[in-house]
mmCIF file of C-alpha atoms and ligand atoms in Angstrom:
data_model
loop_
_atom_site.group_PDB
_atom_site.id
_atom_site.type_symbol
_atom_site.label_atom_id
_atom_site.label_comp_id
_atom_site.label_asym_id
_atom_site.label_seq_id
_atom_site.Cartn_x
_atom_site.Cartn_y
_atom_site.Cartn_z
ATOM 1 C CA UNK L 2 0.000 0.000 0.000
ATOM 2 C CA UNK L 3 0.991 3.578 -0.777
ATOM 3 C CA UNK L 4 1.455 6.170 1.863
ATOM 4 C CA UNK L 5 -1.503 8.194 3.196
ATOM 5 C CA UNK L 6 -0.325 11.607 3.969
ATOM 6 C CA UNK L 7 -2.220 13.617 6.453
ATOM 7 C CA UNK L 8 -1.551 17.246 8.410
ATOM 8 C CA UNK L 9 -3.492 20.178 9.515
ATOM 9 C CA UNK L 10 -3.388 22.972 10.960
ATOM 10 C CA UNK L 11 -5.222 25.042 14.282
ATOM 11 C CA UNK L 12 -7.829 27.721 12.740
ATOM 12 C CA UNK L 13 -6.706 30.755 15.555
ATOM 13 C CA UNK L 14 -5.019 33.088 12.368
ATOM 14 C CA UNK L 15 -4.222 33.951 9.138
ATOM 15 C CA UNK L 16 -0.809 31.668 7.620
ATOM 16 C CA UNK L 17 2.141 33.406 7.575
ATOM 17 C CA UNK L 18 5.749 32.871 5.933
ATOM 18 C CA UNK L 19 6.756 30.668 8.519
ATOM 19 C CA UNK L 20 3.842 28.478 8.160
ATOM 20 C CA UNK L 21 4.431 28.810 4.317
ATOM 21 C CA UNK L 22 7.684 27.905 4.684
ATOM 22 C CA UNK L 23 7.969 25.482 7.333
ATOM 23 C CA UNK L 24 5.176 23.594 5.745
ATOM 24 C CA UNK L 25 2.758 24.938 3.356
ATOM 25 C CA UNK L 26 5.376 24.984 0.182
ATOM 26 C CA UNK L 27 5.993 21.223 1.026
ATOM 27 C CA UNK L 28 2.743 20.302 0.965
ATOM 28 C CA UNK L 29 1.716 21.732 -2.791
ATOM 29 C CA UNK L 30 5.922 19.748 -3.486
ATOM 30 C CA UNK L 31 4.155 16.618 -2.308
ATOM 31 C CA UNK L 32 0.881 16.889 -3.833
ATOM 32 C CA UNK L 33 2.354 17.440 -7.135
ATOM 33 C CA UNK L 34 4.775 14.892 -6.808
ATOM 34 C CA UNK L 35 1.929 12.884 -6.051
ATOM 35 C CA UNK L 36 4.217 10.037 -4.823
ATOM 36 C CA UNK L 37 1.455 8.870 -2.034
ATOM 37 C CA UNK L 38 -2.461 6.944 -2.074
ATOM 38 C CA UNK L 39 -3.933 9.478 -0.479
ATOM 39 C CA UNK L 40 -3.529 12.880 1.051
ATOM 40 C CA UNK L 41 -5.397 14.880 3.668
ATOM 41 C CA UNK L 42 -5.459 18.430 5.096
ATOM 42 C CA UNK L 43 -7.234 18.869 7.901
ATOM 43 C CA UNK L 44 -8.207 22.437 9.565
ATOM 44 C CA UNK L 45 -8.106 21.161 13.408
ATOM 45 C CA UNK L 46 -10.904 23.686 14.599
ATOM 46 C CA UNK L 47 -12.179 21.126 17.975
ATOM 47 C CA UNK L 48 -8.690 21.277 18.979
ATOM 48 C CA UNK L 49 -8.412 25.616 18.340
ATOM 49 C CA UNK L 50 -11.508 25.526 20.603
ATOM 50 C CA UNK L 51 -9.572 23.441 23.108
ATOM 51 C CA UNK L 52 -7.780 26.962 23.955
ATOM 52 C CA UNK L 53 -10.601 29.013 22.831
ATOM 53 C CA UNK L 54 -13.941 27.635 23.758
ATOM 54 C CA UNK L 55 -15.006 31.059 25.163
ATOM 55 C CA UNK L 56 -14.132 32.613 21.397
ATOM 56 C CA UNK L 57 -15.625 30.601 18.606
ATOM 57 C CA UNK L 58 -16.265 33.752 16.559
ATOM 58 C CA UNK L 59 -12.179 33.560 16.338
ATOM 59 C CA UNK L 60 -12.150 30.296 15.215
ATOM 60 C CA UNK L 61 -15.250 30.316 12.618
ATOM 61 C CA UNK L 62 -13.737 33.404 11.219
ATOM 62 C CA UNK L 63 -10.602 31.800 10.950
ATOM 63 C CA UNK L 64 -11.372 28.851 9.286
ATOM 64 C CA UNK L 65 -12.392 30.779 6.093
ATOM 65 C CA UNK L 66 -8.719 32.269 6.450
ATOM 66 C CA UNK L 67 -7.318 29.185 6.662
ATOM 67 C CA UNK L 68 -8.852 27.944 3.919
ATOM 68 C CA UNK L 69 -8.031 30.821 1.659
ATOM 69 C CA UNK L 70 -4.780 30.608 2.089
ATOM 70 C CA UNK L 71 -4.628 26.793 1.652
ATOM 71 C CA UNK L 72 -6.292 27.189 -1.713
ATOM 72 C CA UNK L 73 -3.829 30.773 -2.551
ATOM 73 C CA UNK L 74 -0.699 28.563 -2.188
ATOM 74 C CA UNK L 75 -1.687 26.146 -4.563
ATOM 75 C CA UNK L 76 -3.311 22.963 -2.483
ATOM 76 C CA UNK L 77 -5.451 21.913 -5.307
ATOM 77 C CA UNK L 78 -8.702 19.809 -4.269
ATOM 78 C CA UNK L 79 -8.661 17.547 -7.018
ATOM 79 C CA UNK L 80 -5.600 16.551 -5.294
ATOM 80 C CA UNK L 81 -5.934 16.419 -1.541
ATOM 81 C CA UNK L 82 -8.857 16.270 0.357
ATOM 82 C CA UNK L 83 -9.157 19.402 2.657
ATOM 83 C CA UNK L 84 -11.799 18.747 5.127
ATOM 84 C CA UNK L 85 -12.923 20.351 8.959
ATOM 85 C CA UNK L 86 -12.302 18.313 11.968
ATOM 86 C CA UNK L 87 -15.353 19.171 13.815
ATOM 87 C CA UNK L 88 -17.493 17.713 10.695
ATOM 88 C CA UNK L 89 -16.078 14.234 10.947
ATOM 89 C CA UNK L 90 -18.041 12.976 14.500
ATOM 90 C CA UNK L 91 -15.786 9.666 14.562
ATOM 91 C CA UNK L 92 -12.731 11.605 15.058
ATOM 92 C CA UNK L 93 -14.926 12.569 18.774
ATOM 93 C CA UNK L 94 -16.301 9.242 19.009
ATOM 94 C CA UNK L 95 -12.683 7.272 18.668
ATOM 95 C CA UNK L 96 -10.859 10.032 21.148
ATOM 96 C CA UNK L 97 -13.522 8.924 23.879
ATOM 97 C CA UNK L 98 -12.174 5.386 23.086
ATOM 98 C CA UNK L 99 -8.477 6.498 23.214
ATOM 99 C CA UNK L 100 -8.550 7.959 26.365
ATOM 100 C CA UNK L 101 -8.705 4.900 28.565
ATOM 101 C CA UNK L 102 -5.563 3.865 27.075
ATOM 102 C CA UNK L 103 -3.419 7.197 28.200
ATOM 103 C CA UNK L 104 -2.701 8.050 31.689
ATOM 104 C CA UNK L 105 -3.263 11.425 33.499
ATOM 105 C CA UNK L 106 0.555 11.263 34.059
ATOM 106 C CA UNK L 107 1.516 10.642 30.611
ATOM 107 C CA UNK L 108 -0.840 13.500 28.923
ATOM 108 C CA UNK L 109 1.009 15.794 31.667
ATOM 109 C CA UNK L 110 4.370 14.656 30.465
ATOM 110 C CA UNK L 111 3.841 15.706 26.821
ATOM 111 C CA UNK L 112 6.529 19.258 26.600
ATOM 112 C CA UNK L 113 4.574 20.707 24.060
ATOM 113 C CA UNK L 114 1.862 20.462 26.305
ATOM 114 C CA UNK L 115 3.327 21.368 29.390
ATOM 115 C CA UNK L 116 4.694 24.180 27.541
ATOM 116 C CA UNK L 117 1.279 25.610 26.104
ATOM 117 C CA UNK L 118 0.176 25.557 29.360
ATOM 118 C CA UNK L 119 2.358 27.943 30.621
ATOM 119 C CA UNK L 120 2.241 29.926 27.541
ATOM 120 C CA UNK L 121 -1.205 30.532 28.394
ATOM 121 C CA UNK L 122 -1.275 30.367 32.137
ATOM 122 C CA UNK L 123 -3.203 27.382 32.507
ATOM 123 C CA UNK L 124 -1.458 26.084 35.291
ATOM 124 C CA UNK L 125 -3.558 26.913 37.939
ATOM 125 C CA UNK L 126 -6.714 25.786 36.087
ATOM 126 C CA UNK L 127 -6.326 24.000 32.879
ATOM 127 C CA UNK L 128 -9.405 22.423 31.040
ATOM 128 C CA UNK L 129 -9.249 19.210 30.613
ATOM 129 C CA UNK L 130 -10.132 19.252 26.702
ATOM 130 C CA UNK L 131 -7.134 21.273 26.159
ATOM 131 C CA UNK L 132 -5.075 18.520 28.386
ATOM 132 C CA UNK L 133 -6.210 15.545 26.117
ATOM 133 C CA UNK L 134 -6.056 17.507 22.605
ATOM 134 C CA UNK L 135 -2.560 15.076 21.557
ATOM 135 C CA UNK L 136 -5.496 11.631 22.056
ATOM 136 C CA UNK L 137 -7.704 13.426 20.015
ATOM 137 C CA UNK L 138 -4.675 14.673 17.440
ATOM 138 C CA UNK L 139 -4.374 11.170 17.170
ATOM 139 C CA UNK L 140 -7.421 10.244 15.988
ATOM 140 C CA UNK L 141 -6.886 12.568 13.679
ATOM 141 C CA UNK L 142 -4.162 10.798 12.141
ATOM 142 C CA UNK L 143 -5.450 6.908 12.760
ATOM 143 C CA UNK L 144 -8.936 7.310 11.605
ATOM 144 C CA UNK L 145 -7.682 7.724 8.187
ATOM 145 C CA UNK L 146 -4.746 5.029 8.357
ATOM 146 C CA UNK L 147 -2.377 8.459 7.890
ATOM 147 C CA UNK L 148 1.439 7.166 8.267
ATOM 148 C CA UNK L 149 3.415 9.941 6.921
ATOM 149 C CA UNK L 150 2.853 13.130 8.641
ATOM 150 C CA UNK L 151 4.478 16.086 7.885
ATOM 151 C CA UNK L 152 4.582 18.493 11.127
ATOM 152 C CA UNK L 153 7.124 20.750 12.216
ATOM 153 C CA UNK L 154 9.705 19.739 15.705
ATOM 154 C CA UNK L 155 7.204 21.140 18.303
ATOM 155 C CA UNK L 156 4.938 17.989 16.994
ATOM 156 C CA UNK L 157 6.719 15.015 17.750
ATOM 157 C CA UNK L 158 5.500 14.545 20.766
ATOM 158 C CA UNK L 159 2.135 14.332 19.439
ATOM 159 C CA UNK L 160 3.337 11.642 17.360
ATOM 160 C CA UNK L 161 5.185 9.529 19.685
ATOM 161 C CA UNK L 162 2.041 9.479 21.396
ATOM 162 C CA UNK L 163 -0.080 8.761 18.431
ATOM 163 C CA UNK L 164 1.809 5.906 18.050
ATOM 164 C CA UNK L 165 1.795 4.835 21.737
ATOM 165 C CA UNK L 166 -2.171 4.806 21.486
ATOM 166 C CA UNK L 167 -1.734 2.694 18.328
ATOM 167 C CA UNK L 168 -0.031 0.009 19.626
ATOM 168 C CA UNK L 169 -2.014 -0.125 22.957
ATOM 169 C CA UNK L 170 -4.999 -0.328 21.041
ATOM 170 C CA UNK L 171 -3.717 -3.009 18.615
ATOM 171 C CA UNK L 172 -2.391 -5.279 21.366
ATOM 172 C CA UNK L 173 -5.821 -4.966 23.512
ATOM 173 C CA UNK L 174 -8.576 -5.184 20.701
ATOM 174 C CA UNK L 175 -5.991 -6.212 18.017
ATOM 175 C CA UNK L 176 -4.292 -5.059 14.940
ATOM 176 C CA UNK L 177 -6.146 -2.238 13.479
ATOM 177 C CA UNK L 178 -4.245 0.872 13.506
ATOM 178 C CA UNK L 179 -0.908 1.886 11.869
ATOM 179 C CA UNK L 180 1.464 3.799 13.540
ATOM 180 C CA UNK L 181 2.315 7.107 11.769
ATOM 181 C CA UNK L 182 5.696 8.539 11.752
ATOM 182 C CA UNK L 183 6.177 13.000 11.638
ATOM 183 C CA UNK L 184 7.960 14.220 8.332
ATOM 184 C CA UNK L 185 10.414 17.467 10.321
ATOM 185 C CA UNK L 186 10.651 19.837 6.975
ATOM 186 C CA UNK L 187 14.645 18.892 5.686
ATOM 187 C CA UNK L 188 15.902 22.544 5.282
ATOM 188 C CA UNK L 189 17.181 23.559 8.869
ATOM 189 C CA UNK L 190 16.128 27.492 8.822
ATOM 190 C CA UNK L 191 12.648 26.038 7.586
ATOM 191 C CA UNK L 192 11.817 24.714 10.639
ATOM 192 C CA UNK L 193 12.389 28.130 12.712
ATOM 193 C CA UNK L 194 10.815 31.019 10.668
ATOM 194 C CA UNK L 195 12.020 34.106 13.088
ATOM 195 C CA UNK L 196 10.058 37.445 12.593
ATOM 196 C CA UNK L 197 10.640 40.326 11.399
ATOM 197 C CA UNK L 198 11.752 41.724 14.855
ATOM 198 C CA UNK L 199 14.375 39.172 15.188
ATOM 199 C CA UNK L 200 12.748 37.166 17.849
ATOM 200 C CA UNK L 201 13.000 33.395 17.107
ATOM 201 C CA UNK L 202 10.130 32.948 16.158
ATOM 202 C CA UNK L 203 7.370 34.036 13.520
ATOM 203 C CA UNK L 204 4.283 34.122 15.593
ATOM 204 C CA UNK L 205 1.159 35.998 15.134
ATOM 205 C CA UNK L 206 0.458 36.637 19.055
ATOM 206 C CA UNK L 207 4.034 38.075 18.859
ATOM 207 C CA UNK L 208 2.736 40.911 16.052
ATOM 208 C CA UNK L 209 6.183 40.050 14.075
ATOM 209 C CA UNK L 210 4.773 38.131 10.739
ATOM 210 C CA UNK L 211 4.513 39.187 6.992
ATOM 211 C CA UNK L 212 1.372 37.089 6.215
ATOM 212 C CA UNK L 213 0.409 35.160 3.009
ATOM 213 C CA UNK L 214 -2.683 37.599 2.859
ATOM 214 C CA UNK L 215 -0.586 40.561 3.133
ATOM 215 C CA UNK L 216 -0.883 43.534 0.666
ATOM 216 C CA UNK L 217 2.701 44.310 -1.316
ATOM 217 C CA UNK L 218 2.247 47.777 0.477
ATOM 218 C CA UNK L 219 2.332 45.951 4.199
ATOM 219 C CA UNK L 220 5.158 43.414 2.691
ATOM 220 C CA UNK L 221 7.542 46.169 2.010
ATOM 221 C CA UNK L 222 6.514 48.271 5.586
ATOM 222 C CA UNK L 223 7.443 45.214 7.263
ATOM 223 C CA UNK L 224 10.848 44.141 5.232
ATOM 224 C CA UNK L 225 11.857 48.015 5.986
ATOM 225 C CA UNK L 226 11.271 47.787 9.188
ATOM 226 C CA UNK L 227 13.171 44.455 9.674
ATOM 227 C CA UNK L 228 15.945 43.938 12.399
ATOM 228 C CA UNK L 229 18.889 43.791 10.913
ATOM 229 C CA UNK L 230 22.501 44.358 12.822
ATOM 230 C CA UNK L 231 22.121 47.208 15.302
ATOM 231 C CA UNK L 232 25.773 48.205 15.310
ATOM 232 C CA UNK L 233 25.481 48.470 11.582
ATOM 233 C CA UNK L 234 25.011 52.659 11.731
ATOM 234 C CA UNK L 235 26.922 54.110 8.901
ATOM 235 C CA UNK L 236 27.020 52.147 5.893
ATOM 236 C CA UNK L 237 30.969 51.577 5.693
ATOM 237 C CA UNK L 238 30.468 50.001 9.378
ATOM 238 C CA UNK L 239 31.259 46.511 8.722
ATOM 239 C CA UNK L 240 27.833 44.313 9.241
ATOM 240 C CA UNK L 241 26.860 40.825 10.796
ATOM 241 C CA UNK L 242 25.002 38.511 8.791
ATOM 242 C CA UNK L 243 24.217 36.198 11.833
ATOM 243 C CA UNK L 244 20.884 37.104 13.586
ATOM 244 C CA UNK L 245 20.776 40.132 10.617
ATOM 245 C CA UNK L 246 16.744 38.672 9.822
ATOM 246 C CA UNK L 247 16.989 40.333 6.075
ATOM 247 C CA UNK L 248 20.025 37.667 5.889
ATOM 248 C CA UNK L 249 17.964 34.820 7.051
ATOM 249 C CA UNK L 250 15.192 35.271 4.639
ATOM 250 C CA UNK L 251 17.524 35.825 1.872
ATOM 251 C CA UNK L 252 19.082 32.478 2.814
ATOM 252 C CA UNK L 253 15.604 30.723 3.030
ATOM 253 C CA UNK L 254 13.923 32.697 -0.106
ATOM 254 C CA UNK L 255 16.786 34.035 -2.543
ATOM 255 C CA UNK L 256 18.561 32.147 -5.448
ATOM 256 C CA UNK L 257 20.864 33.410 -7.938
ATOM 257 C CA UNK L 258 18.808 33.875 -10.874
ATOM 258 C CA UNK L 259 16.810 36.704 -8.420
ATOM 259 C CA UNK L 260 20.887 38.165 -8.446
ATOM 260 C CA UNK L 261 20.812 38.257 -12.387
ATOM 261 C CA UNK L 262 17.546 39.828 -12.588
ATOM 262 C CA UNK L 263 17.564 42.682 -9.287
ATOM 263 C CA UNK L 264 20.910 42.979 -8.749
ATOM 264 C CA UNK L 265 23.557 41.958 -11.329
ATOM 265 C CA UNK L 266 26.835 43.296 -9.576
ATOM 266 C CA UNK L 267 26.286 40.612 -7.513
ATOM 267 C CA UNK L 268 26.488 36.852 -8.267
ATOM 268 C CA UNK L 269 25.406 35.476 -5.454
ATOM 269 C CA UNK L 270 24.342 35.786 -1.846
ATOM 270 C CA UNK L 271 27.717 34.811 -0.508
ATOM 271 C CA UNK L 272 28.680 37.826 -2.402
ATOM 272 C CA UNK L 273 26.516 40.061 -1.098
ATOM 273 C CA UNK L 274 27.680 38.770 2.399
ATOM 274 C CA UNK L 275 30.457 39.425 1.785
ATOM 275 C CA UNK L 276 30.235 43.050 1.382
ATOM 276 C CA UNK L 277 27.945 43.865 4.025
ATOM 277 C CA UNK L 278 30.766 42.165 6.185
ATOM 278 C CA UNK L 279 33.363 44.268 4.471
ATOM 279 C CA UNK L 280 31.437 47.233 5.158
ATOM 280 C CA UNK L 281 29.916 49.426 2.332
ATOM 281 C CA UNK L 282 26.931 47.843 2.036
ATOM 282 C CA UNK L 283 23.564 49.410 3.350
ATOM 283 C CA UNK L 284 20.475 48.128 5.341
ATOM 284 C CA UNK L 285 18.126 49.849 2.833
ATOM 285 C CA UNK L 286 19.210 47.880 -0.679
ATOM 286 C CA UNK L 287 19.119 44.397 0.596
ATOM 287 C CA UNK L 288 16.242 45.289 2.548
ATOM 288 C CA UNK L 289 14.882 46.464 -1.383
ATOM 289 C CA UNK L 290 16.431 43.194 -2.801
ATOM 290 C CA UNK L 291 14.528 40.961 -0.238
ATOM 291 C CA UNK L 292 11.154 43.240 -1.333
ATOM 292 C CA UNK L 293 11.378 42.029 -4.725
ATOM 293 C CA UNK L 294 12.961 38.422 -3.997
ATOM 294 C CA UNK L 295 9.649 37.543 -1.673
ATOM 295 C CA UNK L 296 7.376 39.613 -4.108
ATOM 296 C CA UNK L 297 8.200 37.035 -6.296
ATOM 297 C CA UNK L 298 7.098 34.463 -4.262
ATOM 298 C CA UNK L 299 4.127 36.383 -2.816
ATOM 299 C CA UNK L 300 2.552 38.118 -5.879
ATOM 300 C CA UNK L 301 0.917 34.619 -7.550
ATOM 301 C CA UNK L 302 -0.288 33.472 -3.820
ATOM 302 C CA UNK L 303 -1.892 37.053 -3.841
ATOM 303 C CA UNK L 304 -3.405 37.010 -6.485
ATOM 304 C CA UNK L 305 -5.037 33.301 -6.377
ATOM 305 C CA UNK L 306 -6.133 34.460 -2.880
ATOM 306 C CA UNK L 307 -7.943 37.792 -4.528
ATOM 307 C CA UNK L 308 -9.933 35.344 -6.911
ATOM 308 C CA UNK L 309 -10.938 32.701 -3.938
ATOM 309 C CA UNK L 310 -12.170 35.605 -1.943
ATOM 310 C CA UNK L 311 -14.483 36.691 -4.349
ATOM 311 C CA UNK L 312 -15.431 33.483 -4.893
ATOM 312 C CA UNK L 313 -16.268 32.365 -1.304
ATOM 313 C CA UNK L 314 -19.320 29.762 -2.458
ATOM 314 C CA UNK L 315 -16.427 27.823 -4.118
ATOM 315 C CA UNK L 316 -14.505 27.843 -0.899
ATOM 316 C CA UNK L 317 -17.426 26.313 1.184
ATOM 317 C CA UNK L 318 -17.935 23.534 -1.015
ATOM 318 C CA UNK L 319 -14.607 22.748 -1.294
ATOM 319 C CA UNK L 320 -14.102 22.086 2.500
ATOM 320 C CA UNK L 321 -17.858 20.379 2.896
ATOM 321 C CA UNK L 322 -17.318 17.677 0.118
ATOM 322 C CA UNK L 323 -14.059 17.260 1.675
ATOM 323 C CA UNK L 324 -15.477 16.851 5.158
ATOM 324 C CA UNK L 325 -18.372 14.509 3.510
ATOM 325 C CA UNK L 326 -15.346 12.259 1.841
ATOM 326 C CA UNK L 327 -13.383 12.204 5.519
ATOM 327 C CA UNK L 328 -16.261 11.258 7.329
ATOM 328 C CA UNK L 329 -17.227 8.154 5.003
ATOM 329 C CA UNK L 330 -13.744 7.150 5.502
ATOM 330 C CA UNK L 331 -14.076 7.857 9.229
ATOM 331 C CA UNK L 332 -17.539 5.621 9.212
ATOM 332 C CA UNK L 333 -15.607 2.508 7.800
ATOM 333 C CA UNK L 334 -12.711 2.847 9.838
ATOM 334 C CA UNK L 335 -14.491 3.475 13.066
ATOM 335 C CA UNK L 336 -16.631 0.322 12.212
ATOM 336 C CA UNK L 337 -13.717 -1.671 12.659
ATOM 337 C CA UNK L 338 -12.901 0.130 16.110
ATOM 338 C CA UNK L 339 -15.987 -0.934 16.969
ATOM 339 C CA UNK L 340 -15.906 -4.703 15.621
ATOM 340 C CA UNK L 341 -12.498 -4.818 16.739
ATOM 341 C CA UNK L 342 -13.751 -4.138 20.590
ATOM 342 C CA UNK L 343 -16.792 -6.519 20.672
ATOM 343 C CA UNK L 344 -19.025 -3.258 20.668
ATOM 344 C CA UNK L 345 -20.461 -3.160 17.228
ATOM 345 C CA UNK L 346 -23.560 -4.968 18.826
ATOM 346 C CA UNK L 347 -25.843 -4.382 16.316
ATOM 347 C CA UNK L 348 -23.961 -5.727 12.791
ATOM 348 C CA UNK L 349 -22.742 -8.694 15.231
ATOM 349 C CA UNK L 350 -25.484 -12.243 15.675
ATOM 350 C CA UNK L 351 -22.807 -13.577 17.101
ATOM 351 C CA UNK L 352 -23.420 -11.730 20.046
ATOM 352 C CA UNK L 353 -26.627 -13.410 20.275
ATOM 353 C CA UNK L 354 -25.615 -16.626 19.790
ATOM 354 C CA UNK L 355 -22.991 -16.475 22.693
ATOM 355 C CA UNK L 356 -25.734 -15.165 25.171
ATOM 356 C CA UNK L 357 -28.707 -17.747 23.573
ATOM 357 C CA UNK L 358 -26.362 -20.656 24.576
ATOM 358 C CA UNK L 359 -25.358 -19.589 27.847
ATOM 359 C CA UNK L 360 -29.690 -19.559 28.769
ATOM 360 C CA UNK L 361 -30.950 -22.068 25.909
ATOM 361 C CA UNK L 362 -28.010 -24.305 25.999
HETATM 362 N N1 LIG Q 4 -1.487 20.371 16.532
HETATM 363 C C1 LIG Q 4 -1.284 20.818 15.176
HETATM 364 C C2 LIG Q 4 -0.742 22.237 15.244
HETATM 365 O O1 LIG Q 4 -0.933 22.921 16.226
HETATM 366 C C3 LIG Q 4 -2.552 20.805 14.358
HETATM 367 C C4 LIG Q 4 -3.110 19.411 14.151
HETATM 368 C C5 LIG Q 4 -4.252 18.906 14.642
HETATM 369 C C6 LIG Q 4 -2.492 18.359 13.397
HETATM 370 N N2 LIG Q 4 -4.446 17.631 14.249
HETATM 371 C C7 LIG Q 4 -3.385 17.248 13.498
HETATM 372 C C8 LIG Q 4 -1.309 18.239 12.677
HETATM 373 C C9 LIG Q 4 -3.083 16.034 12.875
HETATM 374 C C10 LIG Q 4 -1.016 17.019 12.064
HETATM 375 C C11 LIG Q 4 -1.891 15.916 12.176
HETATM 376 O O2 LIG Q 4 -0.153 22.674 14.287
#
């Protein structure tokens, strides 16, 4: 059997570069590769909710976002199937399951987790839901069979215990789950995006992103008023390239055709390095360079957003025939839970037959 692909995303904002780059771009890669059986995209709304059941309006909102972005960077639904978690009800009904095989202690031992909960000052009372999102992230990824998923670092956890619940499962009731393994995006710098302030990383509640849905006009604000190296004053002051954030985007975003076309007295980025070590080099044209280098990448995204947006029916129907196609996969699979544990008490005579000759003999 080919691989089944599946990842999502939380609903709480719009995508930004670091998303795009730490996993969005791969995802369009791998759905034109088209190297797998199936592939899913899931936007994980229940679990937003787990950190902001007293704000659906944020979530509902966002899920339109979400999904206009999805479609702007080029996840094509003839392709993948993009569906909403809340729609499929087995992903609730096989997390109820799941939980008797995790322990309090273990869900408290997951750092991603315990780190979230400081993050948002849970500690002294955390809701449970939010506690036991990794069980149901994990019937995310079992209901449909997924065993590639592609998730940045702070996800592994998720998946070791993914795959902790799948073996429980399969050595109580028997083999019927697979146990999924997290695809970390290969490029180093992909998998920490920092923003635009220089903090390490690109975060919305941090106010330091260039997002996919931002206008050229907010794109080049935001590269001008990028971090760069603070001793860097006058431009013959020789500059650092390390923690210099126009630096790490060039590394993540240029290549040297961009060189040929913007800026021909240089051939490459090393070159260009070079001279803003040297000295002589100012903030303000590679801070012009990087405009055009990511207007390059952002322009088409832009524009395939503008049409979506305008075309908002097609967007609905997109995510409900992919929620209807999840959750007929979720019925079959979830029927096997259920024969699997003895509990499927209606499709079963055996049943019946046990109990007839225990009082009929
Ligand atoms: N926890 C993931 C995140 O915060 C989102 C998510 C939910 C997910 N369910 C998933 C990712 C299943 C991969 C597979 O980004």
């Amino acid at each position: 059997m080919g691989d089944i692909i599946l990842t999502g995303d939380r609903p709480t904002g719009r995508l930004h570069l670091g998303h795009y780059v730490g996993s969005l771009k791969n995802r369009v890669k791998m759905q034109n590769e088209g190297n797998f059986d199936k592939m899913y995209v899931m936007i994980a709304d229940s679990q937003a909710l787990t950190d902001n059941f007293d704000n659906p309006a944020k979530i509902r909102e966002n899920l339109i976002e979400v999904a206009l972005d999805y479609l702007s960077v080029g996840l094509d639904p003839e392709k993948v199937t993009i569906f909403v978690q809340s729609q499929i009800e087995q992903l609730t009904e096989l997390t109820f399951y799941y939980l008797n095989l995790v322990t309090l202690s273990r869900l408290e031992r997951n750092p991603t987790v315990k780190s979230e909960i400081k993050l948002r000052n849970f500690e002294t009372s955390l809701p449970a839901g939010f506690l036991i999102y990794p069980v149901s992230q994990a019937a995310d990824i079992l209901l449909f069979d997924a065993n590639i998923v592609p998730v940045g670092e702070d996800q592994e956890p998720m998946l070791e215990q993914a795959r902790e619940i799948a073996r429980s499962f399969n050595n109580i009731y028997g083999q019927v789950f697979i146990e999924p393994k997290a695809v970390l995006p290969d490029q180093k710098i992909a998998r920490r995006m920092p923003g635009i302030d220089g903090a390490a990383k690109m975060s919305k509640s941090l106010s330091n992103a260039i997002y996919l849905a931002d206008t050229k006009a907010d794109v080049k604000k935001k590269v001008m008023s990028m971090y760069t190296d603070p001793d860097h004053i006058n431009i013959d002051d020789p500059g650092k390239v390390e923690g210099n954030i126009v630096f790490t985007y060039l590394d993540v975003f240029s290549n040297d055709s961009h060189f040929e076309k913007y800026l021909p007295e240089y051939k490459n980025l090393d070159e260009l390095k070079a001279h803003y070590q040297r000295g002589g080099l100012g903030d303000v044209k590679c801070k012009k360079f990087l405009i055009k280098v990511l207007e390059e990448e952002l322009a088409p995204i832009r524009e395939k957003r503008a049409y979506y947006e305008q075309h908002l029916d097609e967007v609905f129907d997109i995510l409900k025939k992919g929620s209807e196609e999840a959750r007929s996969k979720g019925s079959e699979k979830l029927n096997q839970v259920k024969a699997a544990m003895g509990i499927d008490y209606f499709n079963d005579r055996k049943l019946i037959a046990e109990i007839e000759k225990k009082y009929q003999g």
